[in-house]
Coordinates of C-alpha atoms and ligand atoms in Angstrom, one line a residue:
X1 CA -35.0 -23.1 -50.1
X2 CA -33.0 -24.4 -47.2
X3 CA -33.9 -25.0 -43.5
X4 CA -31.9 -22.9 -40.9
X5 CA -30.4 -25.0 -38.2
X6 CA -30.0 -23.8 -34.7
X7 CA -26.6 -24.3 -33.4
X8 CA -26.1 -26.6 -30.4
X9 CA -26.6 -24.7 -26.8
X10 CA -23.5 -25.0 -24.7
X11 CA -23.9 -26.1 -21.1
X12 CA -23.2 -22.5 -19.8
X13 CA -23.4 -19.2 -21.3
X14 CA -20.3 -18.3 -19.3
X15 CA -17.9 -20.2 -17.3
X16 CA -15.6 -18.3 -15.1
X17 CA -12.3 -20.0 -14.2
X18 CA -11.1 -19.1 -10.5
X19 CA -13.0 -18.0 -7.4
X20 CA -10.6 -15.6 -6.1
X21 CA -11.2 -11.8 -5.7
X22 CA -11.9 -11.4 -9.4
X23 CA -14.1 -14.5 -9.9
X24 CA -16.2 -13.6 -7.1
X25 CA -17.1 -10.3 -8.3
X26 CA -17.4 -11.5 -11.9
X27 CA -19.9 -14.1 -10.8
X28 CA -21.9 -11.6 -8.9
X29 CA -22.2 -9.4 -11.9
X30 CA -23.3 -12.3 -14.1
X31 CA -25.9 -13.6 -11.5
X32 CA -27.4 -10.2 -11.1
X33 CA -28.2 -10.4 -14.9
X34 CA -29.4 -14.0 -14.6
X35 CA -26.9 -15.4 -17.0
X36 CA -26.5 -19.1 -17.0
X37 CA -22.9 -19.2 -15.4
X38 CA -20.8 -21.0 -13.2
X39 CA -17.3 -20.8 -11.5
X40 CA -14.9 -23.6 -11.5
X41 CA -12.2 -23.4 -8.7
X42 CA -9.3 -25.9 -8.2
X43 CA -9.2 -25.2 -4.5
X44 CA -11.6 -26.3 -1.9
X45 CA -13.2 -22.9 -1.2
X46 CA -13.4 -19.4 -2.5
X47 CA -10.9 -16.6 -1.8
X48 CA -8.0 -17.3 -4.4
X49 CA -4.8 -15.8 -2.7
X50 CA -6.6 -15.4 0.7
X51 CA -7.6 -19.2 0.6
X52 CA -4.2 -20.5 -0.2
X53 CA -1.6 -18.2 1.4
X54 CA -2.1 -19.2 5.1
X55 CA 1.5 -18.6 6.1
X56 CA 2.1 -16.8 9.3
X57 CA 2.2 -13.0 8.8
X58 CA 0.0 -13.1 5.5
X59 CA -1.9 -9.7 5.4
X60 CA -2.9 -7.0 3.0
X61 CA -0.3 -4.3 2.3
X62 CA -3.1 -2.3 0.6
X63 CA -5.1 -0.5 3.4
X64 CA -7.9 -2.9 4.1
X65 CA -10.5 -0.2 3.3
X66 CA -9.1 0.3 0.0
X67 CA -8.9 -3.4 -0.8
X68 CA -12.4 -4.3 -0.1
X69 CA -15.0 -4.3 -2.8
X70 CA -16.5 -0.9 -3.6
X71 CA -19.6 -2.0 -5.5
X72 CA -22.2 -2.4 -2.5
X73 CA -22.7 0.5 -0.1
X74 CA -24.5 -2.1 2.2
X75 CA -21.3 -4.3 2.2
X76 CA -19.2 -1.1 3.0
X77 CA -21.4 -0.2 5.8
X78 CA -21.6 -3.4 7.5
X79 CA -18.0 -4.6 7.4
X80 CA -15.7 -3.6 10.1
X81 CA -12.1 -4.1 9.2
X82 CA -10.2 -4.7 12.5
X83 CA -6.7 -3.6 11.3
X84 CA -5.5 -1.1 8.8
X85 CA -3.8 -4.0 7.1
X86 CA -5.9 -6.9 7.7
X87 CA -4.5 -10.6 8.1
X88 CA -5.3 -13.6 5.9
X89 CA -7.9 -15.1 8.3
X90 CA -9.9 -12.0 8.6
X91 CA -9.7 -11.5 4.7
X92 CA -10.8 -15.0 3.9
X93 CA -13.8 -14.5 6.3
X94 CA -14.6 -11.2 4.4
X95 CA -14.6 -12.9 1.1
X96 CA -16.7 -15.7 2.5
X97 CA -19.1 -13.1 3.9
X98 CA -19.4 -11.6 0.5
X99 CA -20.0 -14.9 -1.1
X100 CA -22.9 -15.6 1.7
X101 CA -24.5 -12.2 1.4
X102 CA -25.0 -12.2 -2.3
X103 CA -25.7 -16.1 -2.2
X104 CA -22.8 -16.7 -4.7
X105 CA -21.6 -20.1 -3.4
X106 CA -24.4 -21.8 -5.2
X107 CA -22.7 -20.8 -8.6
X108 CA -19.3 -22.2 -7.7
X109 CA -17.8 -25.7 -8.1
X110 CA -14.9 -26.4 -6.0
X111 CA -12.1 -28.8 -6.3
X112 CA -12.6 -28.5 -10.1
X113 CA -9.4 -27.9 -11.7
X114 CA -9.6 -26.9 -15.6
X115 CA -7.1 -29.0 -17.3
X116 CA -8.0 -27.9 -20.9
X117 CA -9.9 -25.3 -22.6
X118 CA -10.4 -25.8 -26.4
X119 CA -12.3 -23.5 -28.8
X120 CA -14.7 -25.3 -31.1
X121 CA -14.8 -23.5 -34.2
X122 CA -17.6 -25.5 -35.7
X123 CA -19.9 -25.1 -32.6
X124 CA -18.6 -21.8 -31.7
X125 CA -18.0 -22.4 -28.1
X126 CA -15.4 -23.5 -25.7
X127 CA -15.0 -27.0 -24.4
X128 CA -13.4 -27.4 -21.0
X129 CA -12.0 -30.6 -19.5
X130 CA -12.4 -30.6 -15.7
X131 CA -10.2 -32.6 -13.4
X132 CA -13.2 -34.6 -12.1
X133 CA -13.6 -36.1 -15.6
X134 CA -16.5 -33.8 -16.9
X135 CA -16.3 -31.8 -20.1
X136 CA -18.3 -28.7 -20.0
X137 CA -19.0 -26.3 -22.7
X138 CA -19.7 -22.5 -22.8
X139 CA -20.1 -19.7 -25.0
X140 CA -17.7 -17.5 -23.2
X141 CA -14.8 -18.4 -20.9
X142 CA -13.6 -15.7 -18.4
X143 CA -10.1 -16.3 -16.9
X144 CA -10.0 -15.0 -13.4
X145 CA -6.7 -17.0 -12.6
X146 CA -5.0 -14.7 -10.3
X147 CA -1.6 -13.0 -10.9
X148 CA 0.3 -15.1 -8.5
X149 CA -1.5 -18.5 -8.2
X150 CA 1.2 -20.9 -9.3
X151 CA 3.9 -21.3 -6.7
X152 CA 7.4 -22.2 -7.9
X153 CA 9.9 -24.3 -5.8
X154 CA 13.8 -24.2 -6.6
X155 CA 15.2 -26.7 -8.8
X156 CA 17.3 -28.4 -6.2
X157 CA 18.4 -32.0 -6.0
X158 CA 17.1 -34.1 -3.0
X159 CA 14.0 -32.1 -2.2
X160 CA 12.1 -35.3 -1.9
X161 CA 14.7 -36.8 0.5
X162 CA 14.3 -34.3 3.2
X163 CA 12.9 -36.3 6.3
X164 CA 11.5 -33.2 8.0
X165 CA 8.5 -31.1 7.1
X166 CA 8.8 -28.6 3.9
X167 CA 6.3 -26.6 2.0
X168 CA 6.0 -23.6 -0.3
X169 CA 4.4 -20.7 1.7
X170 CA 1.5 -20.9 -0.9
X171 CA 0.8 -24.6 0.4
X172 CA 1.2 -23.7 4.1
X173 CA -0.8 -26.4 5.9
X174 CA -4.3 -25.3 6.9
X175 CA -3.9 -26.9 10.4
X176 CA -1.5 -24.9 12.7
X177 CA 2.1 -25.8 12.4
X178 CA 4.1 -25.9 15.6
X179 CA 7.4 -24.2 14.9
X180 CA 8.4 -23.6 18.6
X181 CA 11.7 -25.2 19.5
X182 CA 12.2 -26.2 15.8
X183 CA 15.3 -25.4 13.6
X184 CA 13.5 -23.6 10.8
X185 CA 15.0 -22.7 7.3
X186 CA 13.4 -20.2 5.1
X187 CA 14.6 -19.7 1.4
X188 CA 13.9 -16.5 -0.2
X189 CA 13.5 -12.7 0.8
X190 CA 10.6 -11.5 -1.3
X191 CA 7.4 -9.9 0.1
X192 CA 6.2 -13.3 1.4
X193 CA 9.3 -14.2 3.2
X194 CA 9.7 -10.8 4.8
X195 CA 6.2 -11.1 6.2
X196 CA 6.8 -14.7 7.6
X197 CA 10.2 -13.9 9.0
X198 CA 8.9 -10.7 10.9
X199 CA 6.1 -12.9 12.3
X200 CA 7.9 -16.1 13.3
X201 CA 11.2 -14.9 14.4
X202 CA 10.3 -14.8 18.1
X203 CA 8.3 -17.9 17.9
X204 CA 10.7 -20.5 16.5
X205 CA 13.9 -22.2 18.0
X206 CA 16.3 -21.1 15.4
X207 CA 15.4 -19.5 12.0
X208 CA 18.0 -19.4 9.2
X209 CA 17.1 -17.2 6.2
X210 CA 18.8 -18.1 3.0
X211 CA 19.0 -15.0 0.9
X212 CA 20.1 -14.9 -2.7
X213 CA 19.4 -11.1 -3.3
X214 CA 18.3 -8.8 -0.7
X215 CA 15.1 -6.8 -1.3
X216 CA 14.4 -3.3 -0.5
X217 CA 11.5 -3.1 2.2
X218 CA 9.7 -0.5 4.1
X219 CA 7.6 -0.6 7.4
X220 CA 4.1 -1.5 7.0
X221 CA 3.2 0.5 10.2
X222 CA -0.1 -1.3 10.8
X223 CA -2.6 -0.3 13.5
X224 CA -5.9 -1.5 15.0
X225 CA -9.1 0.1 13.6
X226 CA -11.5 0.8 16.5
X227 CA -15.2 1.6 16.1
X228 CA -14.7 5.4 15.9
X229 CA -11.9 5.0 13.2
X230 CA -14.1 2.8 11.3
X231 CA -17.0 5.2 11.4
X232 CA -14.5 7.8 10.0
X233 CA -13.6 5.4 7.3
X234 CA -17.2 4.7 6.4
X235 CA -18.0 8.5 6.1
X236 CA -15.0 8.7 3.8
X237 CA -15.8 5.7 1.4
X238 CA -16.9 7.8 -1.6
X239 CA -13.9 10.2 -1.4
X240 CA -11.6 7.1 -0.7
X241 CA -12.6 5.2 -3.9
X242 CA -12.7 8.4 -5.9
X243 CA -9.1 9.0 -5.0
X244 CA -8.2 5.4 -5.9
X245 CA -9.6 6.0 -9.3
X246 CA -7.6 9.0 -9.8
X247 CA -4.2 7.6 -8.5
X248 CA -1.7 5.6 -10.7
X249 CA -1.4 2.8 -8.2
X250 CA -5.3 2.7 -7.3
X251 CA -4.4 3.7 -3.8
X252 CA -5.1 6.8 -1.7
X253 CA -1.2 7.5 -2.2
X254 CA -0.7 10.2 -4.8
X255 CA 2.8 10.9 -6.3
X256 CA 4.5 14.0 -5.5
X257 CA 4.3 16.0 -8.8
X258 CA 7.2 18.4 -7.9
X259 CA 10.4 17.7 -9.6
X260 CA 12.9 15.7 -7.4
X261 CA 15.8 17.9 -8.0
X262 CA 13.7 21.2 -7.7
X263 CA 12.9 20.3 -4.0
X264 CA 15.8 21.3 -1.7
X265 CA 17.5 17.9 -0.2
X266 CA 16.5 19.0 3.4
X267 CA 13.0 19.1 2.2
X268 CA 13.2 15.6 0.4
X269 CA 14.6 14.1 3.6
X270 CA 12.1 15.7 5.8
X271 CA 9.4 14.1 3.4
X272 CA 11.0 10.7 3.5
X273 CA 11.3 10.8 7.1
X274 CA 7.6 11.5 7.6
X275 CA 6.6 8.9 4.9
X276 CA 8.8 6.2 6.4
X277 CA 6.7 6.5 9.7
X278 CA 3.4 6.5 7.9
X279 CA 1.3 3.4 7.3
X280 CA 1.4 1.6 3.8
X281 CA 2.9 2.3 0.4
X282 CA 3.2 6.1 0.8
X283 CA 7.1 5.8 0.9
X284 CA 6.9 4.3 -2.6
X285 CA 4.0 5.8 -4.3
X286 CA 3.7 9.2 -2.6
X287 CA 7.3 9.7 -3.4
X288 CA 8.7 11.7 -6.4
X289 CA 8.1 10.2 -9.7
X290 CA 11.6 10.4 -10.7
X291 CA 12.3 7.6 -8.3
X292 CA 10.9 5.2 -11.0
X293 CA 12.6 6.5 -14.0
X294 CA 15.8 8.6 -13.0
X295 CA 19.0 6.7 -11.9
X296 CA 20.3 9.6 -9.9
X297 CA 17.2 10.2 -8.0
X298 CA 16.6 6.6 -7.4
X299 CA 20.1 6.3 -6.1
X300 CA 19.8 9.0 -3.7
X301 CA 16.5 7.6 -2.2
X302 CA 17.9 4.1 -2.0
X303 CA 20.8 5.4 0.1
X304 CA 18.4 7.1 2.3
X305 CA 16.6 3.7 2.8
X306 CA 20.0 1.8 3.0
X307 CA 20.9 4.2 6.2
X308 CA 17.4 3.3 7.6
X309 CA 18.6 -0.5 7.4
X310 CA 21.9 0.4 9.0
X311 CA 20.0 2.2 11.8
X312 CA 17.7 -0.8 12.5
X313 CA 20.1 -3.6 12.1
X314 CA 22.6 -3.8 14.9
X315 CA 25.5 -5.9 13.3
X316 CA 27.0 -3.8 10.6
X317 CA 28.1 -6.9 8.6
X318 CA 24.5 -8.2 8.5
X319 CA 23.2 -4.6 7.6
X320 CA 25.2 -4.5 4.7
X321 CA 24.3 -7.9 3.4
X322 CA 20.6 -6.8 3.7
X323 CA 21.2 -3.8 1.5
X324 CA 20.5 -4.5 -2.2
X325 CA 23.3 -3.6 -4.7
X326 CA 21.7 -4.8 -7.9
X327 CA 18.7 -2.6 -8.1
X328 CA 17.2 0.5 -6.6
X329 CA 14.3 0.9 -4.3
X330 CA 11.0 0.7 -5.8
X331 CA 11.9 -0.9 -9.1
X332 CA 10.6 -4.1 -8.0
X333 CA 7.4 -4.6 -5.8
X334 CA 8.2 -3.2 -2.5
X335 CA 7.4 -5.6 0.5
X336 CA 6.0 -3.9 3.4
X337 CA 7.3 -5.3 6.9
X338 CA 6.7 -5.6 10.5
X339 CA 9.7 -6.4 12.7
X340 CA 11.6 -7.8 9.7
X341 CA 14.8 -5.8 9.9
X342 CA 14.6 -6.2 13.9
X343 CA 14.5 -10.1 13.4
X344 CA 18.1 -10.1 12.5
X345 CA 19.0 -8.6 15.9
X346 CA 17.8 -11.7 17.7
X347 CA 20.2 -14.3 18.7
X348 CA 18.1 -17.1 17.2
X349 CA 17.9 -15.6 13.7
X350 CA 20.9 -16.3 11.3
X351 CA 21.4 -14.8 7.7
X352 CA 23.1 -17.1 5.1
X353 CA 24.1 -15.0 2.1
X354 CA 24.0 -17.3 -1.0
X355 CA 26.4 -15.1 -2.7
X356 CA 29.0 -16.5 -0.5
X357 CA 28.1 -20.1 -1.4
X358 CA 25.0 -21.1 -3.5
X359 CA 22.6 -23.7 -2.5
X360 CA 23.8 -27.1 -3.7
X361 CA 21.0 -29.6 -2.7
X362 CA 18.6 -30.6 -0.1
X363 CA 19.8 -33.4 2.2
X364 CA 17.9 -35.7 4.3
X365 CA 18.6 -33.5 7.2
X366 CA 18.6 -30.1 5.8
X367 CA 20.3 -27.9 3.1
X368 CA 23.8 -28.0 1.7
X369 CA 25.5 -24.9 0.2
X370 CA 28.9 -25.1 -1.4
X371 CA 30.2 -23.9 2.0
X372 CA 28.4 -25.9 4.6
X373 CA 25.7 -28.4 5.7
X374 CA 22.9 -27.2 7.8
X375 CA 20.4 -29.3 9.7
X376 CA 16.6 -28.3 9.9
X377 CA 13.3 -29.6 11.2
X378 CA 11.2 -27.7 8.8
X379 CA 12.2 -26.0 5.4
X380 CA 10.0 -23.1 4.3
X381 CA 10.1 -22.5 0.5
X382 CA 9.3 -18.7 0.0
X383 CA 10.4 -19.0 -3.6
X384 CA 7.8 -17.1 -5.6
X385 CA 5.5 -17.7 -8.4
X386 CA 5.2 -18.3 -12.1
X387 CA 3.5 -14.8 -12.4
X388 CA 0.6 -14.0 -14.6
X389 CA 1.1 -16.3 -17.4
X390 CA 1.8 -19.3 -15.3
X391 CA -1.8 -20.1 -14.4
X392 CA -2.8 -19.9 -18.1
X393 CA 0.2 -22.1 -19.1
X394 CA -0.9 -24.8 -16.7
X395 CA -4.2 -25.1 -18.7
X396 CA -4.2 -26.5 -22.3
X397 CA -5.7 -23.5 -23.8
X398 CA -6.2 -23.9 -27.7
X399 CA -7.7 -21.2 -29.8
X400 CA -8.5 -21.1 -33.6
X401 CA -6.9 -23.9 -35.6
X402 CA -5.7 -25.5 -32.3
X403 CA -3.1 -22.9 -31.5
X404 CA -1.8 -23.6 -28.0
X405 CA -1.6 -20.3 -26.0
X406 CA 1.4 -21.6 -24.0
X407 CA 3.3 -21.8 -27.3
X408 CA 2.1 -18.5 -28.6
X409 CA 3.1 -16.7 -25.3
X410 CA 6.4 -18.5 -25.2
X411 CA 7.5 -16.3 -28.3
X412 CA 5.9 -13.2 -27.1
X413 CA 3.1 -12.2 -24.5
X414 CA 0.5 -10.4 -26.6
X415 CA -2.9 -9.4 -25.6
X416 CA -5.4 -6.4 -26.2
X417 CA -5.9 -4.4 -23.2
X418 CA -4.9 -7.5 -21.0
X419 CA -8.5 -8.7 -21.8
X420 CA -8.5 -10.4 -25.3
X421 CA -6.0 -12.5 -27.2
X422 CA -6.1 -12.7 -30.9
X423 CA -6.9 -16.1 -32.0
X424 CA -8.8 -16.9 -28.8
X425 CA -12.4 -15.8 -29.5
X426 CA -14.9 -15.4 -26.6
X427 CA -12.1 -15.7 -24.1
X428 CA -12.0 -12.7 -21.6
X429 CA -9.4 -11.8 -18.9
X430 CA -10.7 -9.2 -16.6
X431 CA -7.2 -9.0 -14.8
X432 CA -5.1 -10.6 -17.4
X433 CA -1.3 -10.2 -18.2
X434 CA -0.9 -6.7 -19.6
X435 CA -3.8 -5.3 -17.9
X436 CA -3.6 -2.5 -15.4
X437 CA -4.7 -4.7 -12.5
X438 CA -1.0 -6.2 -11.8
X439 CA 0.6 -2.9 -11.2
X440 CA -2.3 -1.5 -9.1
X441 CA -4.2 -1.9 -5.7
X442 CA -5.6 -5.3 -7.2
X443 CA -9.3 -5.0 -6.4
X444 CA -9.5 -1.6 -7.8
X445 CA -8.1 -2.9 -11.0
X446 CA -10.4 -6.0 -10.7
X447 CA -13.5 -4.0 -10.5
X448 CA -12.5 -2.1 -13.5
X449 CA -11.7 -5.0 -15.5
X450 CA -14.9 -7.0 -14.5
X451 CA -17.2 -4.0 -15.2
X452 CA -15.7 -3.4 -18.5
X453 CA -16.1 -7.1 -19.5
X454 CA -19.7 -7.1 -18.4
X455 CA -20.4 -4.0 -20.5
X456 CA -18.6 -5.9 -23.4
X457 CA -20.8 -8.8 -23.0
X458 CA -23.9 -7.0 -22.6
X459 CA -23.2 -5.2 -25.9
X460 CA -22.8 -8.6 -27.5
X461 CA -26.0 -10.0 -26.1
X462 CA -28.0 -6.9 -26.9
X463 CA -26.9 -7.2 -30.6
X464 CA -27.3 -11.0 -30.8
X465 CA -23.7 -11.7 -31.2
X466 CA -22.2 -14.9 -30.0
X467 CA -18.6 -14.7 -31.3
X468 CA -16.2 -11.8 -30.7
X469 CA -12.4 -11.8 -31.4
X470 CA -9.8 -9.1 -31.3
X471 CA -8.0 -8.4 -34.5
X472 CA -4.2 -9.2 -34.9
X473 CA -3.8 -5.3 -35.5
X474 CA -5.5 -4.2 -32.4
X475 CA -3.6 -6.8 -30.2
X476 CA -0.3 -5.8 -31.7
X477 CA -1.2 -2.1 -31.0
X478 CA -1.7 -2.6 -27.2
X479 CA 1.2 -5.1 -27.0
X480 CA 3.8 -2.5 -28.5
X481 CA 2.3 0.1 -26.2
X482 CA 2.9 -1.9 -23.1
X483 CA 6.4 -2.9 -24.3
X484 CA 7.3 0.8 -25.0
X485 CA 5.9 1.7 -21.3
X486 CA 8.7 -0.5 -20.0
X487 CA 11.4 1.5 -21.8
X488 CA 11.0 4.6 -19.7
X489 CA 10.9 2.6 -16.1
X490 CA 13.9 1.7 -14.2
X491 CA 12.1 -1.5 -13.3
X492 CA 13.0 -3.0 -16.8
X493 CA 16.4 -3.5 -15.4
X494 CA 15.3 -5.5 -12.4
X495 CA 15.1 -9.3 -11.9
X496 CA 11.5 -9.5 -10.5
X497 CA 8.2 -10.9 -11.7
X498 CA 7.4 -7.6 -12.9
X499 CA 9.7 -8.4 -15.7
X500 CA 8.8 -12.0 -15.9
X501 CA 11.9 -13.3 -14.3
X502 CA 11.8 -16.5 -12.3
X503 CA 15.0 -18.6 -12.0
X504 CA 12.9 -21.7 -11.2
X505 CA 10.9 -21.8 -14.5
X506 CA 12.6 -22.9 -17.7
X507 CA 12.8 -20.0 -20.1
X508 CA 12.0 -17.4 -17.5
X509 CA 15.5 -17.0 -16.3
X510 CA 17.7 -13.8 -16.5
X511 CA 18.1 -12.4 -19.8
X512 CA 14.9 -11.6 -21.4
X513 CA 11.9 -9.3 -20.3
X514 CA 8.6 -10.8 -20.4
X515 CA 6.2 -7.8 -20.8
X516 CA 3.6 -8.9 -18.2
X517 CA 2.3 -5.7 -16.8
X518 CA 0.8 -2.5 -18.1
X519 CA 2.8 0.4 -16.4
X520 CA 0.8 3.5 -17.4
X521 CA -1.2 3.4 -14.2
X522 CA -5.0 3.1 -13.4
X523 CA -6.2 6.3 -15.0
X524 CA -4.6 5.7 -18.3
X525 CA -5.4 2.1 -18.3
X526 CA -9.1 2.9 -17.7
X527 CA -9.0 5.6 -20.5
X528 CA -7.7 3.0 -23.0
X529 CA -10.5 0.7 -21.9
X530 CA -13.1 3.4 -22.5
X531 CA -11.6 4.5 -25.7
X532 CA -12.0 1.2 -27.2
X533 CA -15.5 0.8 -25.9
X534 CA -16.7 4.4 -26.9
X535 CA -15.4 3.6 -30.4
X536 CA -18.0 0.7 -30.7
X537 CA -15.5 -1.6 -29.7
X538 CA -12.8 -0.8 -32.2
X539 CA -10.6 -3.6 -33.2
X540 CA -13.0 -6.4 -32.2
X541 CA -14.8 -8.4 -34.8
X542 CA -18.2 -9.7 -34.0
X543 CA -20.4 -12.3 -35.6
X544 CA -23.5 -14.5 -35.0
X545 CA -23.1 -18.3 -35.4
X546 CA -26.8 -18.9 -36.4
X547 CA -26.4 -16.2 -39.2
X548 CA -23.2 -17.8 -40.4
X549 CA -24.7 -21.3 -40.2
X550 CA -27.7 -20.1 -42.2
X551 CA -25.3 -18.5 -44.6
X552 CA -23.2 -21.8 -45.0
X553 CA -26.2 -24.0 -45.8
X554 CA -28.3 -21.3 -47.9
Ligands
NAP601 P1 9.3 -13.2 -5.0 O1 9.1 -11.8 -4.7 O2 9.5 -13.8 -6.4 O3 10.5 -13.7 -4.0 C1 11.0 -14.9 -4.0 C2 12.2 -15.0 -3.2 O4 12.8 -16.5 -3.3 C3 13.3 -14.1 -3.8 O5 14.0 -13.6 -2.7 C4 14.3 -15.1 -4.6 O6 15.5 -14.6 -4.8 C5 14.0 -16.1 -3.8 N1 14.5 -17.6 -4.6 C6 13.7 -17.9 -5.5 N2 14.2 -19.1 -6.0 C7 15.2 -19.3 -5.3 C8 16.3 -20.4 -5.3 N3 16.4 -21.5 -6.2 N4 17.4 -20.2 -4.5 C9 17.5 -19.2 -3.6 N5 16.5 -18.2 -3.5 C10 15.4 -18.2 -4.4 O7 8.0 -14.1 -4.3 P2 7.2 -13.6 -3.0 O8 8.0 -13.3 -1.9 O9 6.3 -14.7 -2.9 O10 6.4 -12.4 -3.7 C11 5.6 -12.5 -4.9 C12 4.6 -11.3 -5.0 O11 3.3 -11.8 -4.2 C13 5.0 -10.0 -4.5 O12 5.8 -9.3 -5.2 C14 3.9 -9.5 -4.2 O13 3.2 -8.9 -5.4 C15 2.8 -10.6 -3.8 N6 2.7 -10.6 -2.3 C16 1.8 -9.7 -1.8 C17 1.6 -9.7 -0.6 C18 0.6 -8.8 0.0 O14 0.0 -8.1 -0.7 N7 0.6 -8.6 1.4 C19 2.4 -10.4 0.4 C20 3.3 -11.3 -0.2 C21 3.5 -11.3 -1.5 P3 16.0 -13.7 -6.0 O15 15.4 -12.4 -5.8 O16 17.4 -13.9 -6.1 O17 15.3 -14.4 -7.3

């Protein structure tokens, strides 16, 4: 006869890491069930991307009304988006409003960076080390870390010597920065830089753009949303979200399913002319599907956009420098812009093509390329992010047997559905690498991921399980599928964060694809999630630690 012994109870049933768009909805769902849960957030407030990225011009390039949460009719009814593509201050106000409305702040602990998360196989829970010195335990850990939350700086000598002000766009100071009459440098021409340049070109003394590779972009065509327009949007919300569920990108934009070469060229041009003038991602996502997969179709459309650049940029030499030659339109994330190309028509804006002479170092007074020295008061680094895996890599995550996630993923990124990792029990990622969220209108992906994780947790709780782990075979199945999806996409050839490229991070330079993103689109991703759930969570092994302890000592 033996006595059964209760396993120790962890501090929390669930700890969510990150209070961004995903973490906010995740804690809302947990709070609704009365689960003992908390959110640990490194920043000083909620909002994630919209808390941190305070650079001028930061705004949605999803339509505001497709970006907001869909889970609460009341929230949808009461919130008035002021612009079709809302700016960062308003976006942060919205997320704080959500936090206040559902009383979520009380579950959140700010300025708490999680440094380590170790799986304790004996106790069957996670042990988290927090930057304030505490160790917290939890049965389940939910990684809501954000796709683009680890900014990366160039690896240039002399950065600390610069006597002026310098910052990455992600770390843009919270207080206003006076750029008027200043000589400003910006490094990078990604989606972030394109927003900043369009916004500040007419507000600074001199602006010099250091461009390594030009980026295709298209007009945002933003507009104000008045009361009448907001009323129309409110009436359409059901339809809007239904459409977002149906389309690959989670937007209202549906791809044109006619064959590219079956549509006469004049008709193609007329369609592109129309889409170029319309708001948002239509020019990318309402286009023919061959844009993404067929070299000839892509080349023809890219030439169309190149002509648009030539029309909008007055100096022909500058226009040619702004046209990408190493990749076609839409195979990288397309930045949407306001006044970006026109900025180069201003006498105070200068383009330095780093192909003529790369950056050599930062000096006390500015930047040095192999061709010249430039003096600046301010240097803006719009140099991108250690995308998707970066935020996981910054935490010392160790699973079964002490395996370090960072090491596992250095070899090959591998997940199941972007939600589970083999060898890391009770760790969930509602919007992780290889999930459908990254390649979609992000909040639409987030709601799908969080809802699915909640169903999964409720299944566990209902059955009295407290340990769940994906099998190696199921993780392999999904990872292979994700890798195969890249094969048909032209994007596999592009140097962008979609392929895990970042010249500023060791091991992420050109040469190897890192399979970060599920490219099958939202409907297929949701089907994959549902198939696993409907098959009784096929490929996930469940157990109960009280039973196994009883077995061990029986
Ligand atoms: P990014 O697309 O990675 O662009 C970084 C830029 O910096 C590139 O032009 C890159 O050049 C350049 N760069 C990096 N290191 C450099 C170096 N050492 N020397 C010279 N140039 C260097 O980063 P991002 O613009 O921050 O955008 C990242 C993602 O954030 C976007 O794709 C998008 O998903 C998201 N975003 C969203 C919004 C929105 O929703 N409204 C707005 C902004 C950003 P190379 O191309 O040569 O590497």
